[in-house]
Tab-separated table of C-alpha atoms and ligand atoms in Angstrom:
chain	number	residue	atom	x	y	z
A	1	MET	CA	-0.027	-0.090	0.054
A	2	GLN	CA	1.516	3.394	-1.083
A	3	ASP	CA	0.245	5.490	1.800
A	4	ILE	CA	1.984	3.480	4.578
A	5	ASP	CA	5.574	3.381	5.350
A	6	ARG	CA	6.249	-0.322	6.212
A	7	GLU	CA	9.574	0.350	7.898
A	8	ARG	CA	8.004	2.676	10.266
A	9	CYS	CA	5.095	0.295	10.999
A	10	ARG	CA	7.838	-2.175	12.144
A	11	GLU	CA	9.309	0.264	14.391
A	12	PHE	CA	5.857	1.133	15.707
A	13	LEU	CA	5.220	-2.594	16.433
A	14	ASN	CA	8.326	-2.914	18.338
A	15	LEU	CA	7.421	0.073	20.511
A	16	GLU	CA	3.858	-1.393	21.031
A	17	ARG	CA	5.365	-4.566	22.189
A	18	GLU	CA	7.544	-2.743	24.632
A	19	ARG	CA	4.611	-0.729	25.826
A	20	PHE	CA	2.567	-3.989	26.220
A	21	GLN	CA	5.351	-5.672	28.306
A	22	LEU	CA	5.625	-2.671	30.685
A	23	ARG	CA	1.915	-2.398	31.087
A	24	ASN	CA	1.309	-5.974	31.970
A	25	PRO	CA	3.727	-7.261	34.527
A	26	LYS	CA	1.079	-9.556	36.338
A	27	SER	CA	-0.144	-11.188	33.098
A	28	ARG	CA	3.489	-11.809	32.153
A	29	ALA	CA	4.375	-13.309	35.549
A	30	LEU	CA	1.263	-15.625	35.428
A	31	PHE	CA	1.998	-16.726	31.786
A	32	THR	CA	5.683	-17.522	32.933
A	33	THR	CA	4.464	-19.666	35.832
A	34	ALA	CA	1.558	-21.354	33.819
A	35	SER	CA	4.102	-22.345	31.135
A	36	SER	CA	5.447	-24.960	33.485
A	37	SER	CA	2.177	-26.891	33.549
A	38	PHE	CA	0.407	-25.864	30.200
A	39	LEU	CA	1.470	-26.270	26.737
A	40	ASN	CA	2.151	-22.845	25.461
A	41	GLY	CA	1.289	-21.487	29.029
A	42	VAL	CA	-2.484	-21.529	28.305
A	43	PRO	CA	-5.303	-24.213	28.693
A	44	MET	CA	-6.211	-23.813	25.012
A	45	ASN	CA	-3.825	-22.902	22.300
A	46	TRP	CA	-5.974	-20.279	20.662
A	47	MET	CA	-5.352	-18.159	23.695
A	48	THR	CA	-1.839	-17.391	22.412
A	49	LYS	CA	-3.152	-16.145	19.076
A	50	TRP	CA	-3.566	-12.464	20.278
A	51	ALA	CA	-1.249	-9.981	18.720
A	52	SER	CA	0.472	-9.360	22.100
A	53	PRO	CA	3.737	-10.884	23.014
A	54	PHE	CA	1.955	-12.997	25.794
A	55	PRO	CA	-1.684	-13.309	26.458
A	56	LEU	CA	-3.409	-11.030	28.893
A	57	PHE	CA	-4.893	-12.874	31.847
A	58	ALA	CA	-8.469	-11.799	32.554
A	59	ARG	CA	-9.747	-11.022	35.992
A	60	SER	CA	-13.366	-10.327	35.253
A	61	ALA	CA	-15.885	-9.240	32.659
A	62	SER	CA	-19.328	-7.657	32.777
A	63	GLY	CA	-21.460	-6.255	29.978
A	64	ALA	CA	-19.233	-4.645	27.297
A	65	TRP	CA	-16.123	-4.454	29.564
A	66	LEU	CA	-13.256	-6.741	30.551
A	67	THR	CA	-10.684	-6.154	33.343
A	68	ASP	CA	-7.279	-7.871	33.210
A	69	VAL	CA	-5.175	-8.911	36.139
A	70	ASP	CA	-2.997	-5.720	35.988
A	71	GLY	CA	-6.113	-3.699	36.521
A	72	HIS	CA	-6.639	-2.433	32.887
A	73	ARG	CA	-10.170	-2.092	31.531
A	74	TYR	CA	-10.993	-2.975	27.934
A	75	LEU	CA	-13.913	-2.150	25.829
A	76	ASP	CA	-14.596	-5.759	24.783
A	77	LEU	CA	-15.508	-5.860	21.038
A	78	CYS	CA	-14.175	-9.495	20.900
A	79	LEU	CA	-16.840	-10.908	23.420
A	80	GLY	CA	-15.089	-14.346	23.580
A	81	ASP	CA	-15.152	-14.613	19.745
A	82	THR	CA	-18.906	-14.348	19.828
A	83	ALA	CA	-19.534	-16.615	22.849
A	84	ALA	CA	-20.645	-13.630	24.846
A	85	PHE	CA	-22.331	-11.912	22.069
A	86	PHE	CA	-25.113	-10.430	24.186
A	87	GLY	CA	-22.572	-9.074	26.749
A	88	HIS	CA	-20.754	-10.609	29.662
A	89	VAL	CA	-23.057	-12.407	32.099
A	90	PRO	CA	-26.101	-10.201	32.016
A	91	SER	CA	-27.656	-10.239	35.568
A	92	ASN	CA	-30.633	-12.536	34.598
A	93	LEU	CA	-28.240	-15.216	33.021
A	94	ALA	CA	-26.011	-14.921	36.161
A	95	GLN	CA	-28.970	-15.402	38.499
A	96	ALA	CA	-30.507	-18.293	36.646
A	97	ILE	CA	-27.244	-20.295	36.253
A	98	SER	CA	-26.156	-19.745	39.987
A	99	GLN	CA	-29.605	-20.854	40.947
A	100	GLN	CA	-29.429	-24.083	38.806
A	101	ALA	CA	-25.930	-24.751	40.103
A	102	GLN	CA	-27.481	-25.254	43.474
A	103	SER	CA	-29.942	-27.793	42.208
A	104	GLY	CA	-27.788	-29.997	39.966
A	105	LEU	CA	-25.389	-29.567	36.991
A	106	ALA	CA	-25.200	-32.772	35.014
A	107	LEU	CA	-27.914	-35.269	35.483
A	108	MET	CA	-28.172	-37.481	32.359
A	109	MET	CA	-31.967	-36.742	32.505
A	110	PRO	CA	-33.970	-34.019	30.864
A	111	THR	CA	-34.987	-31.187	33.005
A	112	GLU	CA	-38.212	-29.078	32.800
A	113	ASP	CA	-36.389	-26.307	31.146
A	114	ILE	CA	-36.073	-28.288	27.925
A	115	VAL	CA	-39.801	-27.524	27.136
A	116	ALA	CA	-39.151	-23.803	27.104
A	117	VAL	CA	-35.924	-24.311	25.166
A	118	GLY	CA	-37.701	-26.337	22.408
A	119	ALA	CA	-40.443	-23.652	22.161
A	120	ALA	CA	-37.827	-20.818	21.924
A	121	LEU	CA	-35.732	-22.666	19.334
A	122	LYS	CA	-38.659	-23.206	17.117
A	123	ARG	CA	-39.697	-19.613	17.429
A	124	GLN	CA	-36.209	-18.275	16.882
A	125	PHE	CA	-35.087	-20.340	14.026
A	126	GLU	CA	-38.386	-21.670	12.438
A	127	LEU	CA	-37.328	-25.349	12.546
A	128	PRO	CA	-39.360	-27.947	14.380
A	129	TYR	CA	-36.919	-30.374	15.907
A	130	TRP	CA	-33.725	-29.980	17.925
A	131	GLN	CA	-30.809	-31.567	19.684
A	132	VAL	CA	-28.115	-30.161	22.052
A	133	ALA	CA	-24.437	-30.563	21.912
A	134	LEU	CA	-21.525	-29.025	23.862
A	135	SER	CA	-19.828	-26.907	21.208
A	136	ALA	CA	-20.314	-25.637	17.603
A	137	THR	CA	-17.695	-28.253	16.427
A	138	ASP	CA	-19.660	-31.052	18.031
A	139	ALA	CA	-22.989	-29.742	16.561
A	140	ASN	CA	-21.447	-29.677	12.991
A	141	ARG	CA	-19.797	-33.212	13.604
A	142	PHE	CA	-23.189	-34.602	14.647
A	143	ALA	CA	-24.994	-32.927	11.858
A	144	ILE	CA	-22.598	-34.185	9.252
A	145	ARG	CA	-22.858	-37.759	10.690
A	146	LEU	CA	-26.738	-37.632	10.386
A	147	ALA	CA	-26.444	-36.138	6.838
A	148	ARG	CA	-24.302	-38.993	5.828
A	149	ALA	CA	-26.649	-41.585	7.352
A	150	ILE	CA	-29.762	-40.007	5.757
A	151	THR	CA	-28.164	-39.761	2.202
A	152	GLY	CA	-25.907	-42.822	2.166
A	153	ARG	CA	-23.182	-40.470	0.815
A	154	GLN	CA	-19.767	-39.883	2.259
A	155	LYS	CA	-18.451	-36.545	1.172
A	156	ILE	CA	-19.286	-33.155	2.301
A	157	LEU	CA	-18.855	-29.861	0.570
A	158	VAL	CA	-17.496	-26.533	2.168
A	159	PHE	CA	-16.648	-23.099	0.921
A	160	ASN	CA	-12.913	-21.954	0.692
A	161	GLY	CA	-11.997	-19.916	3.521
A	162	CYS	CA	-14.541	-21.514	5.955
A	163	TYR	CA	-14.086	-22.459	9.553
A	164	HIS	CA	-16.592	-24.743	11.241
A	165	GLY	CA	-14.681	-25.984	14.179
A	166	SER	CA	-11.740	-28.489	14.535
A	167	LEU	CA	-13.421	-31.010	12.313
A	168	VAL	CA	-10.828	-32.563	10.194
A	169	GLU	CA	-13.191	-32.981	7.188
A	170	THR	CA	-13.576	-29.205	7.080
A	171	LEU	CA	-9.962	-28.196	7.428
A	172	VAL	CA	-9.298	-27.900	3.727
A	173	GLU	CA	-8.806	-25.028	1.203
A	174	LEU	CA	-8.146	-24.311	-2.423
A	175	ASP	CA	-4.752	-23.919	-3.786
A	176	GLY	CA	-5.614	-22.787	-7.232
A	177	ASP	CA	-7.914	-25.535	-8.447
A	178	ARG	CA	-6.543	-28.143	-6.109
A	179	ILE	CA	-8.084	-29.018	-2.834
A	180	VAL	CA	-5.461	-29.252	-0.041
A	181	PRO	CA	-5.381	-29.741	3.720
A	182	ASN	CA	-5.390	-26.599	5.729
A	183	ALA	CA	-1.755	-25.629	6.426
A	184	ASP	CA	-2.237	-25.788	10.271
A	185	ILE	CA	-3.754	-29.158	10.357
A	186	LEU	CA	-2.107	-31.451	12.765
A	187	GLY	CA	-2.321	-35.264	13.283
A	188	ALA	CA	-5.497	-35.649	11.033
A	189	GLU	CA	-7.267	-38.836	11.451
A	190	CYS	CA	-8.099	-38.921	7.686
A	191	ASP	CA	-6.976	-37.038	4.694
A	192	PRO	CA	-9.654	-34.292	4.248
A	193	VAL	CA	-8.899	-34.124	0.543
A	194	SER	CA	-10.572	-37.454	0.295
A	195	THR	CA	-13.615	-36.501	2.246
A	196	THR	CA	-14.410	-32.984	1.130
A	197	ARG	CA	-15.160	-30.896	-1.979
A	198	VAL	CA	-14.300	-27.291	-1.800
A	199	VAL	CA	-15.487	-24.363	-3.908
A	200	GLU	CA	-15.327	-20.749	-3.662
A	201	PHE	CA	-18.161	-18.844	-2.090
A	202	ASN	CA	-20.432	-17.047	-4.650
A	203	ASP	CA	-19.544	-19.482	-7.481
A	204	LEU	CA	-22.719	-21.229	-8.261
A	205	ALA	CA	-21.179	-22.874	-11.426
A	206	ALA	CA	-18.450	-24.432	-9.432
A	207	LEU	CA	-20.934	-25.655	-6.812
A	208	ASP	CA	-23.269	-27.187	-9.359
A	209	GLU	CA	-20.298	-28.991	-10.958
A	210	ALA	CA	-19.072	-30.286	-7.486
A	211	LEU	CA	-22.388	-31.554	-6.468
A	212	SER	CA	-23.012	-33.128	-9.893
A	213	PHE	CA	-21.025	-36.197	-8.954
A	214	GLY	CA	-23.822	-37.126	-6.585
A	215	ASP	CA	-21.466	-38.121	-3.724
A	216	VAL	CA	-22.000	-35.145	-1.374
A	217	ALA	CA	-24.125	-35.783	1.729
A	218	CYS	CA	-24.449	-31.994	2.726
A	219	VAL	CA	-23.065	-28.707	1.964
A	220	LEU	CA	-21.863	-27.072	5.211
A	221	ALA	CA	-21.916	-23.393	4.867
A	222	GLU	CA	-21.930	-20.153	6.896
A	223	PRO	CA	-24.595	-18.017	5.198
A	224	VAL	CA	-21.936	-15.178	5.195
A	225	LEU	CA	-18.303	-16.230	5.458
A	226	THR	CA	-16.930	-14.709	8.763
A	227	ASN	CA	-13.708	-16.632	9.294
A	228	CYS	CA	-11.653	-15.019	6.424
A	229	GLY	CA	-13.137	-11.475	6.834
A	230	VAL	CA	-16.798	-10.841	6.214
A	231	VAL	CA	-17.712	-12.198	2.857
A	232	LEU	CA	-21.250	-11.402	1.744
A	233	PRO	CA	-23.330	-13.445	-0.494
A	234	GLU	CA	-23.997	-11.860	-3.789
A	235	ASP	CA	-27.606	-11.424	-5.128
A	236	GLY	CA	-29.126	-14.748	-5.914
A	237	PHE	CA	-26.475	-16.842	-4.314
A	238	HIS	CA	-28.508	-18.326	-1.605
A	239	GLU	CA	-31.501	-18.978	-3.815
A	240	GLY	CA	-28.994	-20.823	-6.297
A	241	LEU	CA	-27.288	-22.664	-3.296
A	242	ARG	CA	-30.690	-23.992	-2.062
A	243	ALA	CA	-31.808	-24.947	-5.490
A	244	CYS	CA	-28.525	-26.699	-6.387
A	245	THR	CA	-28.513	-28.717	-3.134
A	246	ARG	CA	-32.097	-29.834	-3.925
A	247	LYS	CA	-31.306	-30.664	-7.514
A	248	HIS	CA	-28.398	-32.950	-6.538
A	249	GLY	CA	-29.918	-34.500	-3.427
A	250	ALA	CA	-27.551	-32.900	-0.864
A	251	LEU	CA	-28.751	-31.559	2.433
A	252	LEU	CA	-28.105	-27.896	3.185
A	253	LEU	CA	-26.498	-27.540	6.650
A	254	ILE	CA	-26.202	-23.833	7.763
A	255	ASP	CA	-23.796	-22.941	10.527
A	256	GLU	CA	-25.110	-19.793	12.207
A	257	THR	CA	-22.538	-19.730	14.820
A	258	HIS	CA	-21.106	-16.315	13.997
A	259	SER	CA	-23.906	-15.119	11.454
A	260	ILE	CA	-26.197	-14.980	14.518
A	261	CYS	CA	-24.937	-11.411	14.635
A	262	ALA	CA	-27.069	-10.594	11.538
A	263	ALA	CA	-30.490	-10.600	13.131
A	264	PRO	CA	-32.695	-12.485	15.681
A	265	GLY	CA	-32.944	-16.123	14.449
A	266	GLY	CA	-29.729	-15.570	12.476
A	267	TYR	CA	-29.129	-14.806	8.828
A	268	SER	CA	-31.299	-17.947	7.945
A	269	ARG	CA	-34.591	-16.695	9.326
A	270	ALA	CA	-33.917	-13.112	8.202
A	271	HIS	CA	-33.340	-14.272	4.589
A	272	GLU	CA	-35.620	-17.230	4.509
A	273	LEU	CA	-32.825	-19.772	3.574
A	274	LYS	CA	-34.869	-22.802	4.683
A	275	PRO	CA	-31.847	-25.092	5.659
A	276	ASP	CA	-32.352	-28.722	6.140
A	277	ILE	CA	-30.133	-28.574	9.361
A	278	LEU	CA	-29.090	-25.555	11.178
A	279	THR	CA	-26.259	-25.368	13.886
A	280	LEU	CA	-25.447	-22.769	16.476
A	281	GLY	CA	-22.721	-22.856	19.088
A	282	LYS	CA	-20.747	-20.275	21.153
A	283	SER	CA	-23.307	-17.627	21.976
A	284	ALA	CA	-26.317	-19.967	22.253
A	285	GLY	CA	-25.794	-20.244	25.976
A	286	GLY	CA	-24.490	-16.791	26.542
A	287	GLY	CA	-20.972	-18.261	27.278
A	288	VAL	CA	-22.052	-21.503	29.022
A	289	ALA	CA	-20.652	-24.354	26.992
A	290	THR	CA	-23.444	-25.486	24.779
A	291	ALA	CA	-24.553	-25.600	21.097
A	292	VAL	CA	-27.835	-26.711	19.272
A	293	PHE	CA	-28.658	-28.254	16.015
A	294	GLY	CA	-32.171	-28.294	14.375
A	295	PHE	CA	-33.883	-30.010	11.615
A	296	SER	CA	-36.681	-29.256	9.127
A	297	GLN	CA	-39.729	-31.566	9.200
A	298	GLN	CA	-38.572	-33.572	6.221
A	299	THR	CA	-35.012	-34.091	7.644
A	300	LYS	CA	-36.597	-35.170	10.980
A	301	GLU	CA	-38.710	-37.767	9.060
A	302	LYS	CA	-35.735	-39.045	7.261
A	303	ILE	CA	-33.777	-39.417	10.634
A	304	ASP	CA	-36.822	-41.242	12.071
A	305	GLY	CA	-36.572	-43.614	9.133
A	306	ILE	CA	-33.003	-44.619	9.784
A	307	LEU	CA	-32.828	-44.617	13.497
A	308	ASP	CA	-33.658	-47.815	15.372
A	309	THR	CA	-34.423	-46.580	18.849
A	310	SER	CA	-35.695	-49.955	20.113
A	311	GLY	CA	-32.183	-51.480	20.544
A	312	PRO	CA	-29.312	-50.637	23.030
A	313	GLY	CA	-27.427	-48.488	20.676
A	314	ILE	CA	-26.820	-44.856	21.267
A	315	TYR	CA	-25.482	-44.321	17.681
A	316	ALA	CA	-22.581	-42.294	19.040
A	317	VAL	CA	-24.143	-38.861	18.370
A	318	GLY	CA	-24.310	-36.892	21.679
A	319	GLY	CA	-22.147	-37.079	24.719
A	320	THR	CA	-22.331	-37.406	28.524
A	321	LEU	CA	-22.527	-33.531	29.166
A	322	ALA	CA	-24.518	-32.594	26.249
A	323	GLY	CA	-27.884	-31.218	27.196
A	324	ASN	CA	-26.765	-30.884	30.858
A	325	ALA	CA	-29.094	-29.106	33.227
A	326	LEU	CA	-26.831	-26.039	33.582
A	327	SER	CA	-26.621	-25.617	29.769
A	328	MET	CA	-30.479	-25.855	29.218
A	329	THR	CA	-31.014	-23.141	31.764
A	330	ALA	CA	-28.409	-20.946	30.034
A	331	LEU	CA	-30.079	-21.695	26.635
A	332	LYS	CA	-33.397	-20.825	28.033
A	333	VAL	CA	-32.440	-17.331	29.412
A	334	CYS	CA	-30.354	-16.739	26.292
A	335	LEU	CA	-33.074	-17.556	23.740
A	336	ASP	CA	-35.954	-16.077	25.656
A	337	GLU	CA	-34.384	-13.002	27.183
A	338	LEU	CA	-31.071	-12.149	25.513
A	339	MET	CA	-31.627	-12.878	21.859
A	340	THR	CA	-34.466	-10.223	21.657
A	341	ASP	CA	-35.475	-7.764	18.845
A	342	ALA	CA	-34.724	-4.984	21.298
A	343	ALA	CA	-31.208	-6.256	21.997
A	344	TYR	CA	-30.524	-6.565	18.195
A	345	ALA	CA	-31.802	-3.091	17.613
A	346	VAL	CA	-29.241	-1.472	19.950
A	347	MET	CA	-26.405	-3.809	18.799
A	348	SER	CA	-27.066	-2.729	15.119
A	349	GLU	CA	-27.384	0.861	15.933
A	350	ARG	CA	-24.149	1.006	17.678
A	351	ALA	CA	-22.380	-1.236	15.230
A	352	GLU	CA	-23.537	1.246	12.448
A	353	ALA	CA	-22.080	4.058	14.546
A	354	ILE	CA	-18.742	2.353	14.954
A	355	GLU	CA	-18.657	1.548	11.144
A	356	GLY	CA	-19.525	5.198	10.532
A	357	GLY	CA	-16.588	6.411	12.674
A	358	ILE	CA	-14.280	4.086	10.738
A	359	THR	CA	-15.465	5.038	7.376
A	360	ASP	CA	-15.183	8.754	8.185
A	361	CYS	CA	-11.574	8.263	9.327
A	362	ILE	CA	-10.789	6.220	6.285
A	363	ARG	CA	-12.040	8.932	4.003
A	364	ALA	CA	-10.552	11.830	6.023
A	365	HIS	CA	-7.141	10.114	5.499
A	366	GLY	CA	-7.675	9.275	1.814
A	367	LEU	CA	-7.362	5.597	2.308
A	368	SER	CA	-8.909	3.098	0.090
A	369	TRP	CA	-10.010	0.657	2.731
A	370	TYR	CA	-13.391	-1.036	2.899
A	371	THR	CA	-15.751	-1.515	5.796
A	372	VAL	CA	-18.614	-4.059	5.920
A	373	ARG	CA	-21.322	-4.707	8.592
A	374	LEU	CA	-23.440	-7.689	9.229
A	375	GLY	CA	-25.995	-6.604	11.885
A	376	ALA	CA	-23.851	-6.351	15.153
A	377	CYS	CA	-20.551	-7.216	13.424
A	378	VAL	CA	-18.322	-4.637	11.697
A	379	GLY	CA	-15.503	-5.821	9.679
A	380	TYR	CA	-12.818	-3.839	7.499
A	381	GLY	CA	-9.818	-4.553	5.532
A	382	PHE	CA	-6.716	-2.665	4.128
A	383	HIS	CA	-7.988	-2.950	0.566
A	384	PRO	CA	-10.390	-1.053	-1.831
A	385	CYS	CA	-13.125	-3.651	-1.966
A	386	PRO	CA	-14.444	-6.415	0.306
A	387	PRO	CA	-13.528	-10.031	-0.745
A	388	ARG	CA	-16.045	-11.904	-2.881
A	389	ASN	CA	-14.721	-15.283	-1.703
A	390	GLY	CA	-12.169	-16.984	0.549
A	391	GLY	CA	-9.409	-16.945	-2.113
A	392	GLU	CA	-9.672	-13.189	-2.525
A	393	ALA	CA	-9.785	-12.785	1.281
A	394	LEU	CA	-6.578	-14.680	1.618
A	395	ARG	CA	-4.916	-12.626	-1.076
A	396	GLN	CA	-5.990	-9.299	0.536
A	397	SER	CA	-4.742	-10.172	4.105
A	398	ASP	CA	-2.061	-8.161	5.639
A	399	ALA	CA	-0.767	-9.868	8.611
A	400	GLU	CA	1.722	-7.114	9.425
A	401	LEU	CA	-0.607	-4.319	9.636
A	402	ASP	CA	-3.317	-6.549	11.388
A	403	THR	CA	-0.798	-7.297	14.292
A	404	LEU	CA	0.017	-3.645	14.612
A	405	LEU	CA	-3.542	-2.597	14.721
A	406	HIS	CA	-4.558	-5.235	17.285
A	407	LEU	CA	-1.725	-4.620	19.628
A	408	PHE	CA	-2.348	-0.758	19.272
A	409	LEU	CA	-5.881	-1.149	20.244
A	410	ILE	CA	-5.078	-3.551	23.012
A	411	ASN	CA	-2.578	-1.061	24.486
A	412	ARG	CA	-5.341	1.639	24.408
A	413	GLY	CA	-7.986	-0.488	26.106
A	414	ILE	CA	-9.859	-2.096	23.157
A	415	LEU	CA	-10.201	-5.687	22.251
A	416	ILE	CA	-11.273	-6.885	18.759
A	417	THR	CA	-11.611	-10.448	17.471
A	418	PRO	CA	-7.963	-11.749	17.456
A	419	PHE	CA	-8.162	-13.654	14.219
A	420	GLN	CA	-9.793	-10.910	12.024
A	421	ASN	CA	-10.368	-7.176	11.848
A	422	GLN	CA	-13.892	-7.767	13.184
A	423	LEU	CA	-15.692	-5.949	16.048
A	424	LEU	CA	-18.659	-7.582	17.776
A	425	VAL	CA	-21.038	-5.108	19.420
A	426	SER	CA	-22.930	-6.179	22.460
A	427	PRO	CA	-26.124	-4.354	23.631
A	428	GLN	CA	-24.219	-2.808	26.495
A	429	VAL	CA	-21.964	-0.554	24.244
A	430	ARG	CA	-22.801	2.979	24.908
A	431	PRO	CA	-22.493	5.854	22.604
A	432	GLU	CA	-19.482	7.110	24.560
A	433	ASP	CA	-17.904	3.657	23.936
A	434	VAL	CA	-18.344	4.151	20.221
A	435	GLU	CA	-16.626	7.605	20.464
A	436	HIS	CA	-13.813	6.015	22.376
A	437	HIS	CA	-13.299	3.467	19.607
A	438	THR	CA	-13.438	6.069	16.884
A	439	ARG	CA	-10.852	8.249	18.772
A	440	VAL	CA	-8.362	5.361	19.065
A	441	PHE	CA	-9.041	4.212	15.570
A	442	ASN	CA	-8.128	7.679	14.430
A	443	GLU	CA	-5.098	7.680	16.474
A	444	PHE	CA	-4.006	4.407	14.758
A	445	VAL	CA	-4.492	5.839	11.370
A	446	GLU	CA	-2.686	8.979	12.064
A	447	THR	CA	0.217	7.122	13.526
A	448	ILE	CA	0.690	4.907	10.458
A	449	THR	CA	0.010	7.613	7.881
A	450	ALA	CA	2.068	10.442	9.467
A	451	SER	CA	5.010	11.459	7.324
B	501	PMP	N1	-18.622	-22.693	13.278
B	501	PMP	C1	-18.079	-21.370	13.071
B	501	PMP	C2	-18.771	-20.558	11.985
B	501	PMP	C3	-17.091	-20.941	13.771
B	501	PMP	O1	-16.629	-19.691	13.493
B	501	PMP	C4	-16.440	-21.588	14.822
B	501	PMP	C5	-15.372	-21.179	15.700
B	501	PMP	N2	-14.779	-19.942	15.490
B	501	PMP	C6	-16.971	-22.908	15.038
B	501	PMP	C7	-18.107	-23.336	14.183
B	501	PMP	C8	-16.473	-23.708	16.094
B	501	PMP	O2	-16.744	-23.357	17.326
B	501	PMP	P1	-16.162	-24.100	18.690
B	501	PMP	O3	-14.679	-23.935	18.576
B	501	PMP	O4	-16.760	-23.299	19.767
B	501	PMP	O5	-16.662	-25.489	18.726
């Protein structure tokens, strides 16, 4: 990019790293101690993927704010990578789960809450039948298993640039025309190239050709790609996708885990996508580990046709903790009281204001960067136009500038999602928080463009 002096950016990055080290002695000490008992010093390796030299250790979070162990407060526009989309532990959720904690956590029996949860799921997502899992990865895994059982087909199809969890079959990408395993895949139990077809998002001709072999059980898709930037569907793409899956006898499995930011009931309800199966993880329980997967009437009837419930088998879809009492309580509160039209109205309004601040700043500095918004999620990239598909998104990515941006924001009290330039806006974000973000973003742009 012409406007930006890369050499100076590298110098700024070094300064930001030093600043982070000085600001966070307690996080650093905890990280050093934890490294003697945890791989990479953290209980789950993604926690090291922030732009900072070591991870911040969190002390507490409430609403739109998070406090670290060194006492710094952050405007949280990451929200646990969508898990706390409706804000950190709203009081009704906190109250309900602490009450449930006193009357049993994991019982291997349904609780009364499931009736309300079932009704709420039907209402929110307009699908009649549901099951509960512990994570979005698991929900996708189980949904794929059922799709294979229903269709008698082995392969699945995903879009280039997707992420649907740590399922090996989905960890694939396109290298030109070739399907290759994702570069980060480790110890895969099978070669995903043999299980999966991959095409670019928004390419209906490629989709039609890939499905024409008649061996694909389901197309697993985010309705808007969110794991390689925000890639919106072009006009007619979803109609084409739905028609194409029907034409070739593949099921349409929509993963709403991130696109739940679009509107109540996710993108599928707002745009009448009519999936055969829908999955939702992360935010479903407001941060309590749970996920759901739902079926259309027709899919349910097909499952009924293949399941023999009379014998002892448990067909290995599910898990001991799935549907546990605590997660059902969390689902109930989240679906009934947090995923409301009123909450989405505030989230979208604030997200629009944040996007406006970014756009004004970009214009004022004569930069040709794009912004994009999906309901409560704002994305931007250091490129004139948003990507049309995963391949374009990859070619546009600018890891060096991303790292500097993320660390700059962290050092000034703002968290955005660590894997993308994406901001998630909870209902508790106030107008003055929007202004705070706009101010810091302007400071960043002024820093990197100053001559
Ligand atoms: N689906 C989508 C669209 C995701 O973005 C992710 C995680 N980022 C997952 C599924 C997997 O979620 P989890 O790791 O919580 O299982």
